PDB file of C-alpha atoms in Angstrom:
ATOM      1  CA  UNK A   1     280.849 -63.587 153.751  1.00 74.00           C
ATOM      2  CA  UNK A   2     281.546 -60.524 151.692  1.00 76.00           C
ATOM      3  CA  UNK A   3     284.353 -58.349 152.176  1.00 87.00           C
ATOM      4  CA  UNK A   4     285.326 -55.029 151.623  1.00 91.00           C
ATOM      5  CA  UNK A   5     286.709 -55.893 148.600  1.00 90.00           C
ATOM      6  CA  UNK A   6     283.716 -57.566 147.210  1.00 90.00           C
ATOM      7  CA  UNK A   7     281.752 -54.719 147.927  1.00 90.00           C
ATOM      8  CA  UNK A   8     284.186 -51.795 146.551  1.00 91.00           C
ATOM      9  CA  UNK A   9     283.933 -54.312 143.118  1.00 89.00           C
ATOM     10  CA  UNK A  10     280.229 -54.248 143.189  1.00 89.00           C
ATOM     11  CA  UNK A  11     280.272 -50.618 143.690  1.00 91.00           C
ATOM     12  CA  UNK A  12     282.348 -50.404 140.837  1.00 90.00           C
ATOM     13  CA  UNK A  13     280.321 -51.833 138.619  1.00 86.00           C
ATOM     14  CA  UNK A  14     277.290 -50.437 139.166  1.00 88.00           C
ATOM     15  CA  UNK A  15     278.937 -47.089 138.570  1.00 87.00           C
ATOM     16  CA  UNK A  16     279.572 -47.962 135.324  1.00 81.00           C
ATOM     17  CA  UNK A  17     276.566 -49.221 134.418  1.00 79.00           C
ATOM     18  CA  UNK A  18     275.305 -45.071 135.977  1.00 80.00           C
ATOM     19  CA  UNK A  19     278.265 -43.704 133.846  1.00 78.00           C
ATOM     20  CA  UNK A  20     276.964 -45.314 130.343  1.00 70.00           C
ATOM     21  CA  UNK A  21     273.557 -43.917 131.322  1.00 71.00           C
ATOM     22  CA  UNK A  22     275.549 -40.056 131.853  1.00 75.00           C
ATOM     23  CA  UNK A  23     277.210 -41.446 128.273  1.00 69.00           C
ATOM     24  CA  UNK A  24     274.109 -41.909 126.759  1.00 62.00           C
ATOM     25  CA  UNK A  25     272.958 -37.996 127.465  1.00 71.00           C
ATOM     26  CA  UNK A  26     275.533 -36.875 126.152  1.00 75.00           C
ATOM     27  CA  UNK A  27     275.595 -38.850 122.561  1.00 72.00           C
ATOM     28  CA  UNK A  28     272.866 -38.033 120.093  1.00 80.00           C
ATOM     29  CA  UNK A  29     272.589 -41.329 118.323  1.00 80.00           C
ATOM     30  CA  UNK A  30     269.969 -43.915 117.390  1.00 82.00           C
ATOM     31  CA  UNK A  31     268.582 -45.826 120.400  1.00 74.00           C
ATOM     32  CA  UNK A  32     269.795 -49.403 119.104  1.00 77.00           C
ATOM     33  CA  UNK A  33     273.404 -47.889 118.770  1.00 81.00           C
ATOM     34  CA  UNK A  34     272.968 -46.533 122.517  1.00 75.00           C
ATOM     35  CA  UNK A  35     271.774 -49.401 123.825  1.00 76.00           C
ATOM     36  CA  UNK A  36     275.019 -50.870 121.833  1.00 83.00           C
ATOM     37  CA  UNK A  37     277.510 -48.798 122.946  1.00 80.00           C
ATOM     38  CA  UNK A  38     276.313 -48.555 126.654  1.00 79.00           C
ATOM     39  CA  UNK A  39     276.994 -52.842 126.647  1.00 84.00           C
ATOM     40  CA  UNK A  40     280.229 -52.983 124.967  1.00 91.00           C
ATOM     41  CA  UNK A  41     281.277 -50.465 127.674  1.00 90.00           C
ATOM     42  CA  UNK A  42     279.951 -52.037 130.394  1.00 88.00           C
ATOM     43  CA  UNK A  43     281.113 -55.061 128.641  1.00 90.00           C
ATOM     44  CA  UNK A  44     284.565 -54.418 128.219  1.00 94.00           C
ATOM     45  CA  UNK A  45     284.881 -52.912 132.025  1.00 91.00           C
ATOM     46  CA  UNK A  46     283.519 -56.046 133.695  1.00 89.00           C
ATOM     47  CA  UNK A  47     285.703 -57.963 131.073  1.00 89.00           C
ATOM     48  CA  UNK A  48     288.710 -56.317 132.534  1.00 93.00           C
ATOM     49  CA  UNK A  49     287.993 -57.311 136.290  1.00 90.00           C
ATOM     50  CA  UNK A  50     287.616 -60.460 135.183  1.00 89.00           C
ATOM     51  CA  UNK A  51     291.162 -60.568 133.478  1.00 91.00           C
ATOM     52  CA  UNK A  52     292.694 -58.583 136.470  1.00 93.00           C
ATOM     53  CA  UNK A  53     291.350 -60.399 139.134  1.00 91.00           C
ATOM     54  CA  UNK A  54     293.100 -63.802 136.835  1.00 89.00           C
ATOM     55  CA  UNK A  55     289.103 -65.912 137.268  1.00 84.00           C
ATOM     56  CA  UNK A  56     288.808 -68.241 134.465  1.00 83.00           C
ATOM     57  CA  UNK A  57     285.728 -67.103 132.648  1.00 78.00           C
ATOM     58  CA  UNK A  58     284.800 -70.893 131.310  1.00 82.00           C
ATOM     59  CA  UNK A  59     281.654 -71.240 133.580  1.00 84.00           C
ATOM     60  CA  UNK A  60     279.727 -74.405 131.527  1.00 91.00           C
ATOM     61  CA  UNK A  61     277.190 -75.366 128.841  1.00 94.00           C
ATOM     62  CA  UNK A  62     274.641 -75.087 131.337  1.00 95.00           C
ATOM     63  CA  UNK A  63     275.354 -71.612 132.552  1.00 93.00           C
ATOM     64  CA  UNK A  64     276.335 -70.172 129.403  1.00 92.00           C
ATOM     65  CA  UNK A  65     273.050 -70.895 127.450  1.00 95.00           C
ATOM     66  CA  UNK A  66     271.217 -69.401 130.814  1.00 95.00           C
ATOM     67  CA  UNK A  67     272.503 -66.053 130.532  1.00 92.00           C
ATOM     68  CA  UNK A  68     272.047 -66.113 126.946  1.00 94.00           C
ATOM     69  CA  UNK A  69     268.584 -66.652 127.907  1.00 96.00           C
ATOM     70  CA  UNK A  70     268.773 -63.179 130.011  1.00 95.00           C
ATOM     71  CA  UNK A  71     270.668 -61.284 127.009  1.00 90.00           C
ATOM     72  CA  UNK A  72     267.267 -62.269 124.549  1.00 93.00           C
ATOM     73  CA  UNK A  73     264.836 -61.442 127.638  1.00 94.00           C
ATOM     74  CA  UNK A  74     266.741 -57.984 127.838  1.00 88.00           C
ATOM     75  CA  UNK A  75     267.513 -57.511 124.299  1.00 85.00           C
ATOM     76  CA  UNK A  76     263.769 -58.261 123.677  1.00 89.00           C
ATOM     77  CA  UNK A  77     263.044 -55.318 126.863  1.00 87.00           C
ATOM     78  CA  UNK A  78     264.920 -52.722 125.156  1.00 77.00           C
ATOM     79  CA  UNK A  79     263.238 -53.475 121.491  1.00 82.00           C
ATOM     80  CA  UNK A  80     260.031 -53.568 122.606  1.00 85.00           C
ATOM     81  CA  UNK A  81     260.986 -49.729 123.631  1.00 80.00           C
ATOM     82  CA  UNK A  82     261.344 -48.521 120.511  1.00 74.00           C
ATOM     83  CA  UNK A  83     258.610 -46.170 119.043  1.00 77.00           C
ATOM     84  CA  UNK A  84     256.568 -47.959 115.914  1.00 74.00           C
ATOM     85  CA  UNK A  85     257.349 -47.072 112.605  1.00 74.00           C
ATOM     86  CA  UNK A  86     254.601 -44.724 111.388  1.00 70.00           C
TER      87      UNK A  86
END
């Protein structure tokens, strides 16, 4: 069952993932680089927990080839954003 702790965590994160959006106001840059720069930072916070919190990160082949699987599906959302060359 979840505790309190769990949920302050998730709470966490999805604030940063709201924060990069806030981020991505402010910046005047190229959507690519946005898109970008909103990941590393997400990256890097949820990178962090994971070192503070001492988890190993090694998950598997298995696992690690299906959320590479998500990063192309969403990587593949986000470009098929873009506006066409004209």
């Amino acid at each position: 069952m979840p505790s309190l702790k769990h949920f302050i965590e998730l709470h966490f994160v999805i604030f940063l993932w709201g924060f990069t959006a806030i981020l991505g106001k402010l910046i005047s840059i190229p959507a690519v680089e946005l898109v970008a720069l909103r990941t590393f930072i997400t990256a890097l916070a949820l990178g962090a927990i994971i070192y503070k919190r001492g988890t190993p990160f090694w998950m598997g082949r298995a696992m690690a080839l299906k959320i590479i699987g998500v990063g192309f599906i969403i990587a593949a959302h986000w470009i098929l954003f873009l506006p066409l060359p004209v």
